[in-house]
Short mmCIF file of C-alpha atoms in Angstrom, two decimals:
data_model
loop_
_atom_site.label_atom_id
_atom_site.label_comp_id
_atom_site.label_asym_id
_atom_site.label_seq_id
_atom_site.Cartn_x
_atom_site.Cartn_y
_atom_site.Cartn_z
CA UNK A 1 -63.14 40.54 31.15
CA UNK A 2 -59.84 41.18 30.08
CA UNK A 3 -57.02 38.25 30.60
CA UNK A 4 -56.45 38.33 33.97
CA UNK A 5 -53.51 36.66 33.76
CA UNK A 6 -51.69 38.43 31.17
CA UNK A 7 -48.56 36.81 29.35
CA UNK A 8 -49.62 33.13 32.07
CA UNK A 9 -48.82 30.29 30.00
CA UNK A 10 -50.69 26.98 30.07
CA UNK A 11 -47.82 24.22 30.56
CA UNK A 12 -48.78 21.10 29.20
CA UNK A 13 -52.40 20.74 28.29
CA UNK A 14 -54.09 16.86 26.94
CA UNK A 15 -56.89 17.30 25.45
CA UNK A 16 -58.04 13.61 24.83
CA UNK A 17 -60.84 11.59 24.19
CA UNK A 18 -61.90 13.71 20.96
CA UNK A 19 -65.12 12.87 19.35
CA UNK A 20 -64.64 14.38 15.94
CA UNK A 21 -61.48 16.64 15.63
CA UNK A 22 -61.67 19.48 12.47
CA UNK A 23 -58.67 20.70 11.01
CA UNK A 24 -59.44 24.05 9.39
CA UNK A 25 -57.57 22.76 6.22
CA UNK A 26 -59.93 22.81 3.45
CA UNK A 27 -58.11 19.68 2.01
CA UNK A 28 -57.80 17.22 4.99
CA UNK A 29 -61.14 18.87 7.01
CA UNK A 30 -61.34 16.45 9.48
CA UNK A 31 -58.31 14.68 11.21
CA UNK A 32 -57.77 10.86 12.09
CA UNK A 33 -57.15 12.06 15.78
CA UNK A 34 -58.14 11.92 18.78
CA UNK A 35 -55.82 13.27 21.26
CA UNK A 36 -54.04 17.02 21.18
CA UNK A 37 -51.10 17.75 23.02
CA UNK A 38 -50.70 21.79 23.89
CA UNK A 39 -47.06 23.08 25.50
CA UNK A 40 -47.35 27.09 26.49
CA UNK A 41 -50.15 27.57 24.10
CA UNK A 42 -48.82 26.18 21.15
CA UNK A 43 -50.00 22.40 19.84
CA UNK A 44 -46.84 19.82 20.27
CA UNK A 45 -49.27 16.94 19.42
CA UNK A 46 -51.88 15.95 17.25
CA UNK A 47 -52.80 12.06 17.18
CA UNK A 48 -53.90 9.02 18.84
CA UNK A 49 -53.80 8.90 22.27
CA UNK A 50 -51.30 5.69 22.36
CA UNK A 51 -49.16 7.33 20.42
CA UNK A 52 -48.63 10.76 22.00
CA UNK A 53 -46.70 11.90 25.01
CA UNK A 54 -49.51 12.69 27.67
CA UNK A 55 -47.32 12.52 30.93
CA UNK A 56 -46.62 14.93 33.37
CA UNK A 57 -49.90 17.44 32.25
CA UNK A 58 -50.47 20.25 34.02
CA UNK A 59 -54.28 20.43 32.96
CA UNK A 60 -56.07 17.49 31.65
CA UNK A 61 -59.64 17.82 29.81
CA UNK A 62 -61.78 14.79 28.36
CA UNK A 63 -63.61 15.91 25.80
CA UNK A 64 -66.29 13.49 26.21
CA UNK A 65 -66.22 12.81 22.63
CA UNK A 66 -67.06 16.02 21.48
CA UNK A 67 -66.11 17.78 18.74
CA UNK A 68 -62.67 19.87 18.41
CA UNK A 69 -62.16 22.54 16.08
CA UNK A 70 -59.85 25.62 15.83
CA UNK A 71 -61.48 28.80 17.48
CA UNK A 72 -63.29 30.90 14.76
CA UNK A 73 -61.64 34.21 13.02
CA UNK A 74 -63.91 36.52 12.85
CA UNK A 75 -62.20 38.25 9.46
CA UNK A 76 -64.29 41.58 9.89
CA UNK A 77 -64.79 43.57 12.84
CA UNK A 78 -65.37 47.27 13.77
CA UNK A 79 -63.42 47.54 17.52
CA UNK A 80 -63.16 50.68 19.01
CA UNK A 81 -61.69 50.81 22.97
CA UNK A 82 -61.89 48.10 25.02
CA UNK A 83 -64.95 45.95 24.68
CA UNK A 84 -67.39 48.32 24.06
CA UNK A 85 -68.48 49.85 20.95
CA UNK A 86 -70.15 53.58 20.65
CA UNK A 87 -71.97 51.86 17.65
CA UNK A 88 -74.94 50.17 19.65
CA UNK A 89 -73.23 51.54 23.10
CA UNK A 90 -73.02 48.16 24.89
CA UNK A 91 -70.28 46.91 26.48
CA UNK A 92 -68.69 43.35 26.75
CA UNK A 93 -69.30 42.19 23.46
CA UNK A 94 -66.15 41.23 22.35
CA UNK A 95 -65.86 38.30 25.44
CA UNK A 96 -69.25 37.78 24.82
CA UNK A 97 -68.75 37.30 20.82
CA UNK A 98 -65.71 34.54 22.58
CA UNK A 99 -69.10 32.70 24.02
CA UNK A 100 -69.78 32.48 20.39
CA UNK A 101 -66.67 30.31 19.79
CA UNK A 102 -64.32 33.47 18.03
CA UNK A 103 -60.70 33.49 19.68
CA UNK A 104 -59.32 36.05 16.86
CA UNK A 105 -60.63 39.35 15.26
CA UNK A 106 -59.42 41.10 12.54
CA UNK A 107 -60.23 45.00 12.45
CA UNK A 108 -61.61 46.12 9.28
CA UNK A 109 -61.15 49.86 10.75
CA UNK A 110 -61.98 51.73 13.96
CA UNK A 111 -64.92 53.60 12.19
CA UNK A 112 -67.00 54.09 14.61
CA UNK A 113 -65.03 56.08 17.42
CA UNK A 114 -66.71 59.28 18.03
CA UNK A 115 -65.13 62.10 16.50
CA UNK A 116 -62.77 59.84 14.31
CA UNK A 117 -59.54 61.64 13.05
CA UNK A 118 -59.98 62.11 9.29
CA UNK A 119 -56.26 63.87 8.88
CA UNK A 120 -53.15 62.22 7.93
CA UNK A 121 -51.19 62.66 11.34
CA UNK A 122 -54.62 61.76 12.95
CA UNK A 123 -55.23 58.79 11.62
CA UNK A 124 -51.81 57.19 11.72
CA UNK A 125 -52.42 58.07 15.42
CA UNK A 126 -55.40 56.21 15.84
CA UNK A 127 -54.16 53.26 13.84
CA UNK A 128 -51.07 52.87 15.79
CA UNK A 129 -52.65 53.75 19.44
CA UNK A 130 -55.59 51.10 18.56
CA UNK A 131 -53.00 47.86 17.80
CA UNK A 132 -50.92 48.87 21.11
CA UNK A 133 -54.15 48.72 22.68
CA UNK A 134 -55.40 45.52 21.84
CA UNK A 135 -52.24 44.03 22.03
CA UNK A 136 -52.13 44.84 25.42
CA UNK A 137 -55.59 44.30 26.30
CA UNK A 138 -57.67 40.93 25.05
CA UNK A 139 -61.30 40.98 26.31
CA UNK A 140 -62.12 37.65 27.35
CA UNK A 141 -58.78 36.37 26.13
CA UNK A 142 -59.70 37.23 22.16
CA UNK A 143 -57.18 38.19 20.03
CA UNK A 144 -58.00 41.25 18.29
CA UNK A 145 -55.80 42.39 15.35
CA UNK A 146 -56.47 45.81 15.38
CA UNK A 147 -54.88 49.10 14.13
CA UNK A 148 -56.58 49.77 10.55
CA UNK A 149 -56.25 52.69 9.64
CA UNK A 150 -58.60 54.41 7.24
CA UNK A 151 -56.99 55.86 3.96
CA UNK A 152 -57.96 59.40 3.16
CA UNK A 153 -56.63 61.73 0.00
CA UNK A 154 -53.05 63.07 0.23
CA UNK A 155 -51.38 60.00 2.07
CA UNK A 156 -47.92 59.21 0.50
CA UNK A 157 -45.50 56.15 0.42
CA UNK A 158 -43.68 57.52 3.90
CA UNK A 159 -47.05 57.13 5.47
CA UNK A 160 -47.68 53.39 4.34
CA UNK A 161 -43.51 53.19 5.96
CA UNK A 162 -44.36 54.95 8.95
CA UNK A 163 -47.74 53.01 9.85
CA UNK A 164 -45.87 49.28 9.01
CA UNK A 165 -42.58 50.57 11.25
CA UNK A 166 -44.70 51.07 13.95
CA UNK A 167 -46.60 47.90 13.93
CA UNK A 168 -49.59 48.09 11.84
CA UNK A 169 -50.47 44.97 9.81
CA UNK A 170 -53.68 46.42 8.08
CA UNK A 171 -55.89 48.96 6.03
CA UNK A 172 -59.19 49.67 7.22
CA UNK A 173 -61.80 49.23 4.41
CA UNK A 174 -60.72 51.01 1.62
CA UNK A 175 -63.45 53.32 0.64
CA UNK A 176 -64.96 54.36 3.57
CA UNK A 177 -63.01 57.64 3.95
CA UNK A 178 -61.56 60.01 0.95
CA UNK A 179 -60.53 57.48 -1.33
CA UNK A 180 -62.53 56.08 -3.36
CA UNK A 181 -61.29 55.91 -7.18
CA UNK A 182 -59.69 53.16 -8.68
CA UNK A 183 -56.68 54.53 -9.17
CA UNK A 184 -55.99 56.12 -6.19
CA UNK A 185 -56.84 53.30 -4.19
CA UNK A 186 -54.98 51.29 -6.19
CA UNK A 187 -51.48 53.36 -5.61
CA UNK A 188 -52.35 53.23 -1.77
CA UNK A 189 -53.16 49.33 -1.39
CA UNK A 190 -49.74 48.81 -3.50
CA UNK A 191 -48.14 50.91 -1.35
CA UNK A 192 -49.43 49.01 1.98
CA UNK A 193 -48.42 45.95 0.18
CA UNK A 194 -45.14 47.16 -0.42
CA UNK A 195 -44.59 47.44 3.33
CA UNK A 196 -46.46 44.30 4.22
CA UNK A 197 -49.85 45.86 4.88
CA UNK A 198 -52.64 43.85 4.50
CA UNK A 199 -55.48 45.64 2.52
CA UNK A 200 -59.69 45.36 2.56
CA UNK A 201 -61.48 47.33 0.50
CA UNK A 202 -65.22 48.11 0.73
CA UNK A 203 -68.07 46.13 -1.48
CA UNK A 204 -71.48 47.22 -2.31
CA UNK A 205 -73.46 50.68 -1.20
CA UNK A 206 -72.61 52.81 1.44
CA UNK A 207 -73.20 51.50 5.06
CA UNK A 208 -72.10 54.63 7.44
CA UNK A 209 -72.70 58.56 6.31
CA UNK A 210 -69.67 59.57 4.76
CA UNK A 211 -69.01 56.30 3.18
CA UNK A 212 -70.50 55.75 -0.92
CA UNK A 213 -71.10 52.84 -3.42
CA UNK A 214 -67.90 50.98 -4.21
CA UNK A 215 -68.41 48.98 -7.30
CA UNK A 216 -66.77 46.36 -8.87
CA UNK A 217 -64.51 48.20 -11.43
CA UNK A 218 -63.32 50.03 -8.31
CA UNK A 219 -62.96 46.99 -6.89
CA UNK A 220 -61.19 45.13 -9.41
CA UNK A 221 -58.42 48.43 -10.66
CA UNK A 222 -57.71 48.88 -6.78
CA UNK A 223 -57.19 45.17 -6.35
CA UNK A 224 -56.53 44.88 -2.19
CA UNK A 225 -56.06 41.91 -0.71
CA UNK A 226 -59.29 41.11 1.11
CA UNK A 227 -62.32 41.83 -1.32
CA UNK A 228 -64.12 43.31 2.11
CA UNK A 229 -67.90 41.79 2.41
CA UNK A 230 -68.49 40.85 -1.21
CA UNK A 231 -72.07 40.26 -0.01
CA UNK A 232 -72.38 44.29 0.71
CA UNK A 233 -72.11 45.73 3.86
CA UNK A 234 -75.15 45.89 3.95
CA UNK A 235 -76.22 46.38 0.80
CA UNK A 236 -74.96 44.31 -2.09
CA UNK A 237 -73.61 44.64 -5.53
CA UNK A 238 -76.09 42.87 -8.39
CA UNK A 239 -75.17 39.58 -8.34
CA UNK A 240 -73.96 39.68 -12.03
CA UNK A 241 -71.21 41.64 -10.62
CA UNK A 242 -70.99 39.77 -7.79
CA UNK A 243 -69.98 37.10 -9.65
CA UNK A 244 -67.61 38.86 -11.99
CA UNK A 245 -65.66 39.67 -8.93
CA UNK A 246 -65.08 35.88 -8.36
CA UNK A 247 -64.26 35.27 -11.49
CA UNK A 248 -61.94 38.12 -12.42
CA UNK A 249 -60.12 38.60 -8.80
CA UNK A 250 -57.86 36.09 -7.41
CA UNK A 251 -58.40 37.73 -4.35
CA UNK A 252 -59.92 36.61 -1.37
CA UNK A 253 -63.57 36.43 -1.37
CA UNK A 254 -65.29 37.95 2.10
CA UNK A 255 -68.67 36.89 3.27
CA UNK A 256 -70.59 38.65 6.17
CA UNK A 257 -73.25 38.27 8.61
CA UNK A 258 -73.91 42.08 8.46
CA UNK A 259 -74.82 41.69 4.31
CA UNK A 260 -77.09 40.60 1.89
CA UNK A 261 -77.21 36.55 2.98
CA UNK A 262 -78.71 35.59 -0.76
CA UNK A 263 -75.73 37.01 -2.31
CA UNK A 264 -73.69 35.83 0.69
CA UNK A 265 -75.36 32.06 -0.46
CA UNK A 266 -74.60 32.59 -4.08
CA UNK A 267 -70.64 33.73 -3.41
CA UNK A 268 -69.91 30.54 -1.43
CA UNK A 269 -71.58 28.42 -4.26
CA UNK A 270 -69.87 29.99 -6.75
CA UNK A 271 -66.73 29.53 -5.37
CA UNK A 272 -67.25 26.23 -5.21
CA UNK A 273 -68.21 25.72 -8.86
CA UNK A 274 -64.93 28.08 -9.79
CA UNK A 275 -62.95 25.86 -7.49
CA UNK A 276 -61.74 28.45 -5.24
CA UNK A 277 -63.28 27.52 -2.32
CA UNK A 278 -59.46 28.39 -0.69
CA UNK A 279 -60.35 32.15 -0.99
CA UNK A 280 -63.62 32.24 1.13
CA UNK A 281 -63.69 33.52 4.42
CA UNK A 282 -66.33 34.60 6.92
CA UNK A 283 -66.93 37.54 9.04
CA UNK A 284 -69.89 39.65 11.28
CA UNK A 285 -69.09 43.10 10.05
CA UNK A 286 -70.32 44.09 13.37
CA UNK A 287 -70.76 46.22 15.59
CA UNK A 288 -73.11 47.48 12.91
CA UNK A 289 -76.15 48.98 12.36
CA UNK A 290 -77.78 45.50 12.75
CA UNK A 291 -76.06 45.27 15.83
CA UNK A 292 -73.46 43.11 17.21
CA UNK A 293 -73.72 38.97 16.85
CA UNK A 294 -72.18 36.97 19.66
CA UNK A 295 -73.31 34.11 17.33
CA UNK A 296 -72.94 35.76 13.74
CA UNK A 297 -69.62 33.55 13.12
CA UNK A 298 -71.85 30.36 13.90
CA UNK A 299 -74.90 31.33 12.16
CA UNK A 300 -72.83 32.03 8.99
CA UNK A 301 -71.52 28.57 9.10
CA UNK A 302 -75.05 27.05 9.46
CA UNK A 303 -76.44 29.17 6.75
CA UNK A 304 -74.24 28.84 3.85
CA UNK A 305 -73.78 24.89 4.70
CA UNK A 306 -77.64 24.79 4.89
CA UNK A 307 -78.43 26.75 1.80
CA UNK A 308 -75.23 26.54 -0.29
CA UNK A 309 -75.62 22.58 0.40
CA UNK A 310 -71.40 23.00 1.38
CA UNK A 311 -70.68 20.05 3.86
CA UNK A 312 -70.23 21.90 6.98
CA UNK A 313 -66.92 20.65 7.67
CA UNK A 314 -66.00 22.35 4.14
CA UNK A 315 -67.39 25.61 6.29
CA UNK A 316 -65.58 25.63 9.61
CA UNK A 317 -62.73 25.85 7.16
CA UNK A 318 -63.71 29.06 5.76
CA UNK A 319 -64.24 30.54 9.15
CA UNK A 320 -60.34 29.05 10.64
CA UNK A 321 -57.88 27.85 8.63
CA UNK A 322 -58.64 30.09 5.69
CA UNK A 323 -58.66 32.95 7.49
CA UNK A 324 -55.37 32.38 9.37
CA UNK A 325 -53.65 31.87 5.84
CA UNK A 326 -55.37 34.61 3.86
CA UNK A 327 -54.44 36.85 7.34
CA UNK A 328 -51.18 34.79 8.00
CA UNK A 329 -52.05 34.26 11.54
CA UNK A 330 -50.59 31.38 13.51
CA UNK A 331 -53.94 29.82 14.40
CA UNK A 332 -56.61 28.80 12.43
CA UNK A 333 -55.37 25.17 12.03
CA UNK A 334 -54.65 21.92 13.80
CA UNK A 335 -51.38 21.12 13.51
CA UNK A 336 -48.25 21.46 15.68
CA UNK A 337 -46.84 24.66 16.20
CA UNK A 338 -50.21 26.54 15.71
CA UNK A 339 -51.77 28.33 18.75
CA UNK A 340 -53.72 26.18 21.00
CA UNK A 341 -57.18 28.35 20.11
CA UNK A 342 -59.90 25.60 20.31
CA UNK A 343 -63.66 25.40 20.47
CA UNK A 344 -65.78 22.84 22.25
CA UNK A 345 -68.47 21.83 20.17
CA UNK A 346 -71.38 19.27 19.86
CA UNK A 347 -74.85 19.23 18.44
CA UNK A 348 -77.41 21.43 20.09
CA UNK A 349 -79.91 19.83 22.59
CA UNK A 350 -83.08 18.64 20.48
CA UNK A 351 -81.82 19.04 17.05
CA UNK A 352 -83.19 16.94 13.93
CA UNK A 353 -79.58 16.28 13.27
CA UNK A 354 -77.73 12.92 14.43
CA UNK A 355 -74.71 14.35 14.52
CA UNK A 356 -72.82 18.05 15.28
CA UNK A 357 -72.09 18.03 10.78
CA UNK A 358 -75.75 17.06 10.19
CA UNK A 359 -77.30 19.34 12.77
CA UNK A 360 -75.27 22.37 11.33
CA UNK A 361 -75.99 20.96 7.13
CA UNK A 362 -79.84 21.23 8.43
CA UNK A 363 -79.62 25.26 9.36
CA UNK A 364 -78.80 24.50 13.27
CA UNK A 365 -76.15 26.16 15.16
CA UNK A 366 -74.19 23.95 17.61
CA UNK A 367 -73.47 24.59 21.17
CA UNK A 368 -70.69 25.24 22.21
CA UNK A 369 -69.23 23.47 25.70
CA UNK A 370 -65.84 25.15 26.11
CA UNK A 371 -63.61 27.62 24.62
CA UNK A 372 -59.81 27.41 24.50
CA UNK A 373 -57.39 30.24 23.83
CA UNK A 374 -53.63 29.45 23.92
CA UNK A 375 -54.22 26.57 25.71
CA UNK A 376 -55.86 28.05 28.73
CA UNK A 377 -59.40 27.89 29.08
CA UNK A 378 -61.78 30.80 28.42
CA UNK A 379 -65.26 29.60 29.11
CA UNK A 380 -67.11 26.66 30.04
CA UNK A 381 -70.39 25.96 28.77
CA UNK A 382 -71.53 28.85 26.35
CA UNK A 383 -73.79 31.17 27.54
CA UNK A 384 -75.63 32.48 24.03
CA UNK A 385 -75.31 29.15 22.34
CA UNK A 386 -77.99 26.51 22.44
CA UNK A 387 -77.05 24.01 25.22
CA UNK A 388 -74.53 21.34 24.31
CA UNK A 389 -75.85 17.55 24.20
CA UNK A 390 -72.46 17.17 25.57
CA UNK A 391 -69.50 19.42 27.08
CA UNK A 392 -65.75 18.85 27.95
CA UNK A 393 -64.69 18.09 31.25
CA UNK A 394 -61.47 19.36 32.95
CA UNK A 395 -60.42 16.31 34.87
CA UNK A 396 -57.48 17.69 36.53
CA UNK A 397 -55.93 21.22 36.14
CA UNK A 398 -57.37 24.04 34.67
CA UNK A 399 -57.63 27.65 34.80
#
């Protein structure tokens, strides 16, 4: 549902008795902490419990020595109204994609609403009308960064102006409407930059009717921010050129659920090996044609940690805190003065794994026992994850 308590703030929130508490920094993953200390949905504290300030909480919760991390950004979405999606015409899956432990989504373009404005007044329309939206309205308390427009031929600098003065942060993938030659993207992504516009373009063969193949010389002369699901959406570039994009770009390298997981595998190891790992971040691509994933986020985690042999703490960072950077969000990370968006985690019931980092390392997904969003809680025990071998409690408080 929507927050019913739009604009509530959470007071002072412990969180204490922290298991194993992830940072989402790629270069201190995991934190010597075990207490967090949340004030109006922003984290005041991170530390031992001794040596924070824990009186006078409003809402207490033990984490039962669980696992902490910062809620998952899911860098790839297609949102349309609300939470339901023409696509695969189901409702709800944006708060049920929160179940999944995702507290921010970044729109890679409203594509898929019917009937989709293709002209220049039209789509600035859309664009703008789809970030008030969403920034009025947050299914189950999920932040989703909407407003993307799609670029189509004849667009001009004003445009970009117009679209950034009104609030929009982002392009929608760059290829999937008119423009799709290097050097006409390239004007339009510098002129997005210019006005602090965050651009994505398209990878790989088409994936909707009306989109095409955007390959890596396209890709490389247009040079947007956000190299949109490297992996293909769905289908991919040969890996050859793949890998020339990581080696050529400096930009940031996309991988999605929706997409061709060998490639997807590949990527992540080869930014590794480049020593880039900084520029990897994770996303679902859905609603798609393959549906939407409550649990893409997670099983993206478990399979390039499984199969790219990444320690899976290395992963959770690719899916958080470089995300928020890449996206200059203020969440993402664990550390004061970042929004108090947490998930719950441990390892799933049964697993072969001794611990939640093993489990995940061996292909499992964890489950997830709470979700956090500005320091007010969103859900309790998952409902699509495996069941938790252990879950938060809320000892006094709460929402």
């Amino acid at each position: 549902m929507a927050d019913p308590v739009a604009g509530a703030k959470s007071g002072k929130v412990v969180i204490q008795n922290i298991g194993l508490l992830l940072s989402g920094d790629l270069d201190h993953p995991i934190l010597d902490a075990d207490t967090l200390v949340v004030h109006d949905g922003l984290i005041t504290a991170v530390g031992r419990y001794k040596d924070c300030d824990t009186e006078g909480a409003q809402t207490v919760i033990d984490a039962r020595q669980t696992c902490v991390a910062p809620g998952l950004i899911d860098s790839h979405v297609h949102p349309v109204f609300g939470d339901w999606t023409p696509r695969q015409n189901q409702i709800g899956w944006i708060d049920s994609t929160m179940n999944g432990g995702v507290t921010t989504m970044v729109s890679a373009g409203e594509v898929h609403l019917p009937g989709r404005p293709k002209d220049i007044v039209g789509l600035k329309a859309l664009a703008i009308t789809a970030q008030r939206a969403f920034d009025n309205f947050r299914p189950g308390g999920v932040k989703v960064i909407a407003g993307a427009p799609v670029i189509e031929k004849g667009m001009t600098e004003q445009d970009f102006k117009d679209l950034a003065d009104a609030g929009v942060t982002l392009l929608g993938e760059v290829g999937l409407g008119s423009v799709k030659a290097g050097e006409e993207a390239k004007q339009m992504v510098a002129w997005a930059r210019q006005h602090g516009i965050q651009s994505t373009i398209h990878t790989g063969g088409p994936s909707i009717p009306g989109s095409g193949l955007i390959d890596k010389d396209v890709v490389l002369e247009a040079d947007a921010d956000v190299i949109g699901h490297i992996n293909g959406g769905h289908t991919s570039l040969p890996w050859k050129h793949v890998c020339e994009l990581c080696e050529k770009s400096s930009r940031a390298i996309e991988l999605v659920h929706n997409g061709n997981e060998k490639i997807a595998i590949e990527a992540a190891r080869a930014a590794m090996e480049l020593k880039c790992p900084h520029r990897v971040i994770l996303g679902t691509d859905g609603p798609a044609g393959s549906g939407v994933q409550p649990l893409g986020m997670l099983r993206m985690i478990a399979l390039i940690s499984s199969f790219a042999n990444i320690p899976a703490e290395l992963v959770f960072c690719f899916a958080t805190g470089n995300t928020a950077r890449i996206r200059q969000l203020n969440c993402g990370l664990i550390e004061v003065g970042r929004a108090a968006d947490f998930v719950f985690m441990d390892r799933a019931q049964h697993t072969a794994g001794k611990t939640l980092l093993e489990s995940v390392e061996l292909g499992d997904i964890p489950g997830i026992g709470m979700v956090m969003i500005d320091g007010l809680v969103r859900c309790g025990r998952s409902r699509n994850t495996p069941p938790a071998t252990e879950i938060p409690v809320v000892i006094s408080g709460g929402h």
